[in-house]
Coordinates of C-alpha atoms (C1' of nucleotides) in Angstrom, one line a residue:
Chain A
M12 CA -7.8 20.4 -4.1
L13 CA -7.1 17.4 -6.2
L14 CA -5.2 15.9 -3.4
S15 CA -7.0 15.1 0.0
T16 CA -5.2 13.6 3.4
K17 CA -5.6 9.8 2.0
G18 CA -3.3 10.5 -0.8
D19 CA -0.6 12.7 1.1
Y20 CA -1.1 10.6 4.4
G21 CA -0.5 6.8 1.9
V22 CA 2.0 8.1 -0.1
R23 CA 4.2 9.2 3.0
A24 CA 3.1 6.2 4.4
M25 CA 4.5 4.5 1.2
I26 CA 7.6 6.0 1.2
D27 CA 8.1 5.0 5.0
L28 CA 8.0 0.8 3.9
A29 CA 10.1 1.5 1.5
K30 CA 13.0 3.1 3.8
H31 CA 12.7 0.4 5.8
E32 CA 12.3 -2.4 3.2
G33 CA 13.8 -5.7 4.7
E34 CA 13.8 -5.0 8.2
G35 CA 11.1 -7.0 8.5
P36 CA 7.3 -5.6 9.1
V37 CA 7.2 -1.6 10.7
Q38 CA 4.3 -1.0 12.6
R39 CA 1.5 0.9 12.3
A40 CA 2.9 3.3 15.4
E41 CA 6.0 3.6 13.9
I42 CA 4.9 4.7 10.9
A43 CA 2.2 6.9 12.5
R44 CA 4.9 8.9 14.6
R45 CA 7.6 9.2 12.0
R46 CA 5.2 10.8 9.4
Q47 CA 3.1 12.2 11.6
I48 CA -0.2 10.7 10.6
P49 CA -3.3 9.9 13.1
E50 CA -2.8 6.5 14.1
A51 CA -6.4 5.2 13.4
Y52 CA -7.0 7.3 10.4
L53 CA -3.7 5.8 9.0
D54 CA -5.7 2.2 9.7
H55 CA -8.2 2.6 6.6
L56 CA -4.8 4.1 4.8
L57 CA -3.0 0.7 5.1
A58 CA -6.4 -1.2 4.4
Q59 CA -7.0 0.0 1.3
L60 CA -3.5 -0.2 -0.2
R61 CA -3.1 -3.8 1.2
R62 CA -6.2 -4.3 -0.6
D63 CA -4.8 -3.3 -4.0
G64 CA -1.9 -5.2 -3.5
F65 CA 0.5 -2.7 -2.1
I66 CA 1.5 -4.0 1.1
R67 CA 1.4 -7.1 3.2
S68 CA 0.5 -7.1 6.5
T69 CA 0.7 -9.5 9.9
R70 CA -0.3 -9.4 12.8
G71 CA 0.2 -10.3 16.4
P72 CA 3.7 -9.5 18.7
A73 CA 6.4 -8.0 15.7
G74 CA 4.3 -8.2 13.5
G75 CA 3.2 -5.1 11.1
H76 CA 3.1 -3.8 7.1
Q77 CA 6.0 -4.6 4.3
L78 CA 5.6 -3.5 1.2
A79 CA 4.3 -6.2 -1.6
K80 CA 6.7 -4.9 -4.4
T81 CA 9.9 -3.4 -5.2
P82 CA 10.1 0.2 -4.3
D83 CA 10.5 0.8 -8.3
E84 CA 7.6 -1.5 -9.0
I85 CA 5.6 0.5 -8.1
C86 CA 4.5 4.2 -9.8
L87 CA 3.0 7.3 -8.4
L88 CA 0.0 7.1 -10.0
H89 CA -1.2 3.7 -9.5
L90 CA -0.2 4.3 -5.5
L91 CA -2.9 7.8 -5.5
E92 CA -5.4 6.0 -7.9
S93 CA -5.4 3.4 -5.1
L94 CA -5.7 6.0 -2.2
E95 CA -7.5 8.9 -4.0
G96 CA -9.9 6.7 -6.5
S97 CA -10.0 8.9 -9.7
L98 CA -7.8 11.9 -10.2
A99 CA -9.6 13.6 -12.5
P100 CA -9.5 17.2 -12.3
M101 CA -13.1 18.1 -13.3
Q102 CA -16.8 16.0 -13.6
C103 CA -17.4 15.9 -17.3
L104 CA -14.0 13.8 -17.7
E105 CA -14.6 11.2 -15.2
N106 CA -16.7 8.8 -17.5
D107 CA -17.0 10.3 -21.3
D108 CA -20.2 11.5 -21.2
P109 CA -20.5 13.1 -24.3
Q110 CA -23.1 15.7 -23.7
E111 CA -21.9 16.9 -20.5
E112 CA -18.7 17.4 -22.9
A113 CA -20.6 19.3 -25.8
I114 CA -21.8 21.7 -23.4
C115 CA -19.2 22.3 -20.9
G116 CA -16.4 24.3 -23.5
Q117 CA -13.4 23.8 -21.3
D118 CA -13.1 19.7 -21.4
W119 CA -10.4 19.9 -23.9
V120 CA -8.2 22.4 -22.2
W121 CA -8.4 19.9 -19.2
Q122 CA -8.3 16.3 -20.9
E123 CA -4.5 17.7 -21.7
I124 CA -3.6 18.3 -18.6
Y125 CA -5.0 15.3 -17.1
D126 CA -2.8 13.5 -19.7
D127 CA 0.1 15.2 -19.2
M128 CA -0.4 14.9 -15.4
R129 CA -1.2 11.1 -15.1
A130 CA 2.3 10.7 -17.6
K131 CA 4.1 12.1 -15.0
L132 CA 2.8 10.8 -12.0
A133 CA 3.2 7.1 -13.8
S134 CA 7.0 8.2 -14.4
V135 CA 7.7 8.5 -10.6
S136 CA 8.3 5.6 -8.8
L137 CA 8.4 5.3 -5.0
A138 CA 12.4 4.6 -5.2
D139 CA 12.3 7.8 -7.0
L140 CA 10.3 9.5 -3.7
V141 CA 13.1 7.4 -1.7
E142 CA 15.7 9.1 -3.5
H143 CA 14.6 12.4 -3.5
E144 CA 13.7 12.3 0.3
R145 CA 17.7 10.9 0.9
E146 CA 18.9 13.9 -1.5
H147 CA 16.6 16.0 0.6
E148 CA 18.2 14.9 3.9
R149 CA 21.9 15.5 3.0
E150 CA 21.3 18.6 1.0
R151 CA 19.8 20.0 4.8
A152 CA 22.9 18.1 6.4
T153 CA 25.1 20.0 4.6
A154 CA 23.6 23.1 5.1
A155 CA 23.3 22.3 9.1
R156 CA 27.2 22.3 8.6
Y157 CA 28.0 25.5 7.2
V158 CA 25.4 27.1 9.5
I159 CA 27.2 25.9 12.5
Chain B
M24 CA -11.9 16.8 -8.6
L25 CA -10.2 20.1 -8.7
L26 CA -13.0 22.2 -10.1
S27 CA -16.5 22.4 -8.9
T28 CA -19.5 23.7 -10.7
K29 CA -18.5 27.3 -10.0
G30 CA -15.4 27.0 -12.6
D31 CA -17.7 25.3 -15.0
Y32 CA -20.5 27.2 -15.2
G33 CA -18.6 30.3 -14.6
V34 CA -16.3 29.2 -18.2
R35 CA -19.5 28.5 -19.6
A36 CA -21.3 32.0 -19.1
M37 CA -18.5 34.2 -20.0
I38 CA -17.8 31.8 -22.9
D39 CA -21.6 32.9 -23.9
L40 CA -20.7 36.3 -23.4
A41 CA -18.1 36.1 -25.6
K42 CA -20.3 34.7 -28.2
H43 CA -22.7 37.2 -28.3
E44 CA -20.1 40.1 -27.7
G45 CA -21.6 43.1 -29.4
E46 CA -25.2 42.4 -28.9
G47 CA -25.8 44.4 -26.3
P48 CA -26.4 43.4 -22.8
V49 CA -26.8 39.0 -22.1
Q50 CA -29.7 38.6 -19.6
R51 CA -29.1 36.3 -17.0
A52 CA -32.1 34.3 -17.7
E53 CA -30.7 33.8 -21.3
I54 CA -27.3 32.3 -20.3
A55 CA -29.1 30.1 -17.6
R56 CA -31.3 28.7 -20.3
R57 CA -28.5 28.4 -22.9
R58 CA -25.8 26.7 -20.6
Q59 CA -27.8 24.9 -18.4
I60 CA -27.5 26.3 -15.5
P61 CA -29.5 27.2 -12.1
E62 CA -30.5 31.0 -12.7
A63 CA -30.3 31.9 -9.0
Y64 CA -27.0 30.1 -8.8
L65 CA -25.6 32.1 -11.7
D66 CA -26.0 35.3 -10.0
H67 CA -23.3 34.4 -7.4
L68 CA -20.8 33.8 -10.6
L69 CA -21.4 36.4 -11.7
A70 CA -20.8 38.7 -9.0
Q71 CA -17.8 37.2 -8.3
L72 CA -17.0 37.9 -12.4
R73 CA -17.9 41.5 -11.4
R74 CA -16.0 42.0 -8.4
D75 CA -12.6 40.8 -10.9
G76 CA -13.7 43.0 -13.2
F77 CA -13.9 40.5 -15.9
I78 CA -17.7 41.5 -17.1
R79 CA -20.2 44.5 -16.8
S80 CA -23.6 44.4 -15.7
T81 CA -26.4 46.9 -16.3
R82 CA -30.2 46.9 -14.4
G83 CA -33.5 47.7 -15.9
P84 CA -35.2 46.5 -18.4
A85 CA -33.1 45.7 -21.4
G86 CA -30.1 44.8 -19.0
G87 CA -27.7 42.3 -18.3
H88 CA -24.3 41.3 -18.7
Q89 CA -21.6 42.3 -21.1
L90 CA -17.6 41.2 -21.1
A91 CA -15.2 43.9 -19.8
K92 CA -12.6 43.3 -21.7
T93 CA -12.1 41.3 -25.1
P94 CA -11.7 37.6 -25.3
D95 CA -8.5 37.3 -26.0
E96 CA -7.5 39.8 -23.3
I97 CA -8.9 37.2 -20.8
C98 CA -7.4 33.7 -20.1
L99 CA -8.6 31.0 -18.1
L100 CA -6.3 30.7 -15.4
H101 CA -7.6 34.1 -14.3
L102 CA -11.1 33.2 -14.8
L103 CA -10.8 30.0 -13.2
E104 CA -8.6 31.5 -10.5
S105 CA -11.7 34.6 -9.2
L106 CA -14.2 31.5 -9.5
E107 CA -12.6 28.9 -7.6
G108 CA -9.9 30.4 -5.7
S109 CA -6.5 28.7 -5.6
L110 CA -6.0 25.8 -8.2
A111 CA -3.0 24.2 -6.1
P112 CA -3.7 20.5 -6.4
M113 CA -2.5 19.8 -2.6
Q114 CA -2.6 21.4 0.4
C115 CA 1.3 22.2 1.3
L116 CA 1.7 24.2 -2.7
E117 CA -1.0 26.4 -1.2
N118 CA 1.7 28.4 1.0
D119 CA 5.1 27.7 1.0
D120 CA 5.0 26.2 4.2
P121 CA 8.3 24.7 4.4
Q122 CA 8.2 22.3 7.0
E123 CA 5.1 20.3 5.7
E124 CA 6.7 20.4 2.2
A125 CA 9.9 18.4 4.3
I126 CA 7.7 15.7 5.6
C127 CA 5.0 15.2 2.4
G128 CA 7.9 13.3 -0.2
Q129 CA 5.7 14.1 -3.3
D130 CA 5.7 18.0 -3.0
W131 CA 7.9 18.3 -5.8
V132 CA 6.2 16.3 -8.2
W133 CA 2.8 18.3 -7.6
Q134 CA 5.0 21.4 -8.0
E135 CA 6.0 20.4 -11.6
I136 CA 2.3 19.5 -12.2
Y137 CA 1.1 22.8 -11.0
D138 CA 3.8 25.1 -12.6
D139 CA 2.8 23.0 -16.1
M140 CA -1.3 23.6 -15.7
R141 CA -1.0 26.9 -15.0
A142 CA 1.1 27.3 -17.7
K143 CA -1.2 25.7 -19.9
L144 CA -4.4 27.5 -18.4
A145 CA -2.2 31.1 -19.0
S146 CA -2.0 29.9 -22.6
V147 CA -5.6 29.6 -23.4
S148 CA -8.0 32.6 -23.7
L149 CA -11.6 33.0 -24.0
A150 CA -11.3 33.6 -27.5
D151 CA -9.7 30.1 -27.9
L152 CA -12.6 28.5 -26.1
V153 CA -15.6 30.5 -28.4
E154 CA -13.0 29.3 -31.0
H155 CA -13.3 25.8 -30.3
E156 CA -16.2 25.9 -30.0
R157 CA -17.5 27.0 -32.9
E158 CA -15.2 24.3 -34.9
H159 CA -17.1 21.7 -32.5
E160 CA -20.6 23.1 -33.9
R161 CA -19.1 22.9 -37.2
E162 CA -18.0 19.4 -37.3
R163 CA -21.1 18.7 -35.8
A164 CA -23.0 20.5 -38.5
T165 CA -21.1 18.4 -41.2
A166 CA -21.8 15.0 -39.7
A167 CA -25.4 15.5 -39.4
R168 CA -25.5 15.8 -43.1
Y169 CA -24.2 12.7 -43.7
V170 CA -26.2 11.2 -41.4
I171 CA -29.0 12.1 -43.3
Chain C
dG16 C1' -44.7 59.3 -11.1
dG17 C1' -45.6 54.0 -11.4
dT18 C1' -44.9 50.0 -12.8
dA19 C1' -42.4 46.2 -15.3
dT20 C1' -37.5 44.3 -15.8
dT21 C1' -33.7 43.7 -14.6
dC22 C1' -29.9 43.0 -11.8
dT23 C1' -28.1 43.0 -6.3
dC24 C1' -26.9 41.2 -1.8
dG25 C1' -27.7 38.4 1.5
dA26 C1' -29.7 34.8 4.5
dC27 C1' -30.9 30.5 4.9
dC28 C1' -31.0 25.2 3.7
dA29 C1' -29.9 20.6 2.4
dT30 C1' -26.5 17.0 1.4
dT31 C1' -22.3 15.6 1.0
dC32 C1' -17.2 14.9 1.7
dG33 C1' -13.2 15.3 4.8
dA34 C1' -11.0 13.4 8.7
dG35 C1' -11.0 11.7 11.5
dT36 C1' -12.2 8.5 16.7
dC37 C1' -13.3 4.2 18.7
dA38 C1' -14.7 -0.2 20.1
dA39 C1' -14.7 -4.8 19.1
dC40 C1' -12.9 -8.4 16.7
dA41 C1' -8.9 -12.0 14.8
dT42 C1' -4.4 -13.8 15.0
dT43 C1' -0.3 -14.6 16.4
dG44 C1' 4.3 -14.9 19.6
dT45 C1' 6.3 -15.9 23.6
Chain D
dA12 C1' -2.9 -17.9 29.0
dC13 C1' -2.1 -12.8 27.5
dA14 C1' 0.0 -9.6 25.3
dA15 C1' 1.1 -7.4 21.1
dT16 C1' -0.4 -6.3 17.0
dG17 C1' -3.2 -5.8 12.8
dT18 C1' -8.9 -5.6 10.9
dT19 C1' -13.2 -3.9 10.5
dG20 C1' -17.1 -1.1 10.8
dA21 C1' -20.0 2.0 12.8
dC22 C1' -19.9 6.4 14.5
dT23 C1' -18.9 12.0 14.6
dC24 C1' -18.3 16.3 13.7
dG25 C1' -17.1 20.3 11.2
dA26 C1' -16.9 22.4 6.5
dA27 C1' -17.7 22.9 1.8
dT28 C1' -21.0 22.1 -2.3
dG29 C1' -24.5 23.5 -4.6
dG30 C1' -28.0 25.3 -4.5
dT31 C1' -32.7 28.2 -2.9
dC32 C1' -35.1 32.6 -1.9
dG33 C1' -37.1 37.2 -0.7
dA34 C1' -35.9 41.9 0.0
dG35 C1' -34.0 45.8 -2.3
dA36 C1' -32.5 49.0 -5.6
dA37 C1' -31.6 50.6 -10.6
dT38 C1' -33.6 52.0 -14.6
dA39 C1' -36.1 52.4 -19.0
dC40 C1' -40.7 53.2 -20.5
dC41 C1' -45.7 55.0 -20.3

DNA sequence: GGTATTCTCGACCATTCGAGTCAACATTGT
DNA sequence: ACAATGTTGACTCGAATGGTCGAGAATACC
């Protein structure tokens, strides 16, 4: 598994914040409930996202979290690298240790896969994820009408 | 990290067997030495490769391991899926649990990446890996001549 | 038949990582 | 003052990773 729950939950949280952009701070508890994330665990993910400048948080009553950039300025690659650290699919691509690569034998295949993967992730913005979710919701609503 | 040492070591071992095809059984100790794999650990990987029909093993003096198919009949995808189990990059792609996917929000991106990855891995054969290694060796030999 | 050689299989073990939980503390609106 | 909220670090618990080890089985060779 390349992505842990950090990358999954963290992106879910960011989608939630993007969907409620302009409505003031969104509280941890709301995000956790809507996106089915353990509240205490979400803390750590928000902390990381804050450290890397993706969100701003305010304390006190009516406090919460909001995006620090617009959704189309945030790409999935940067989000995931913030949450997960490196996304390298195998150890020998982590640092370019030529000794390790020399004996590995399949590193060149994975280097290509890694490059393609990063390119794809860089091309998807948070705005795209929100848009995709909205479309999905519309589809489900339409399907529901037919079922009724 | 998508690949553990199993996928790394196991493929190294297969490359070694492919390189010594037609020379009779290759012993565990030789593979381990040449490819820098802990000998006792290699046992488990060879066992898995045997179970899945990639190699045949013979016991006794002058015993060892050899390929059960030709190198061009074996693709990297099948090798790695034998050694690692599923290569799914995130949990919600593992089984197609529609409930999990509905809330995930980035599954569609990863589904595309996963498909591309599998296609690439399926297109690379063990013969390709050996050929690539031989080329690499020739390059290094040429470079060495210039250094001298 | 005995012995050396090699693979085979399962049990065991140490360390790290993933996924959380929790309590104490800081900040701020009312 | 106090209640609501975020912030932080310490802690836990189970599973996975990356091995090691020993008893046993097969087989070639003398």
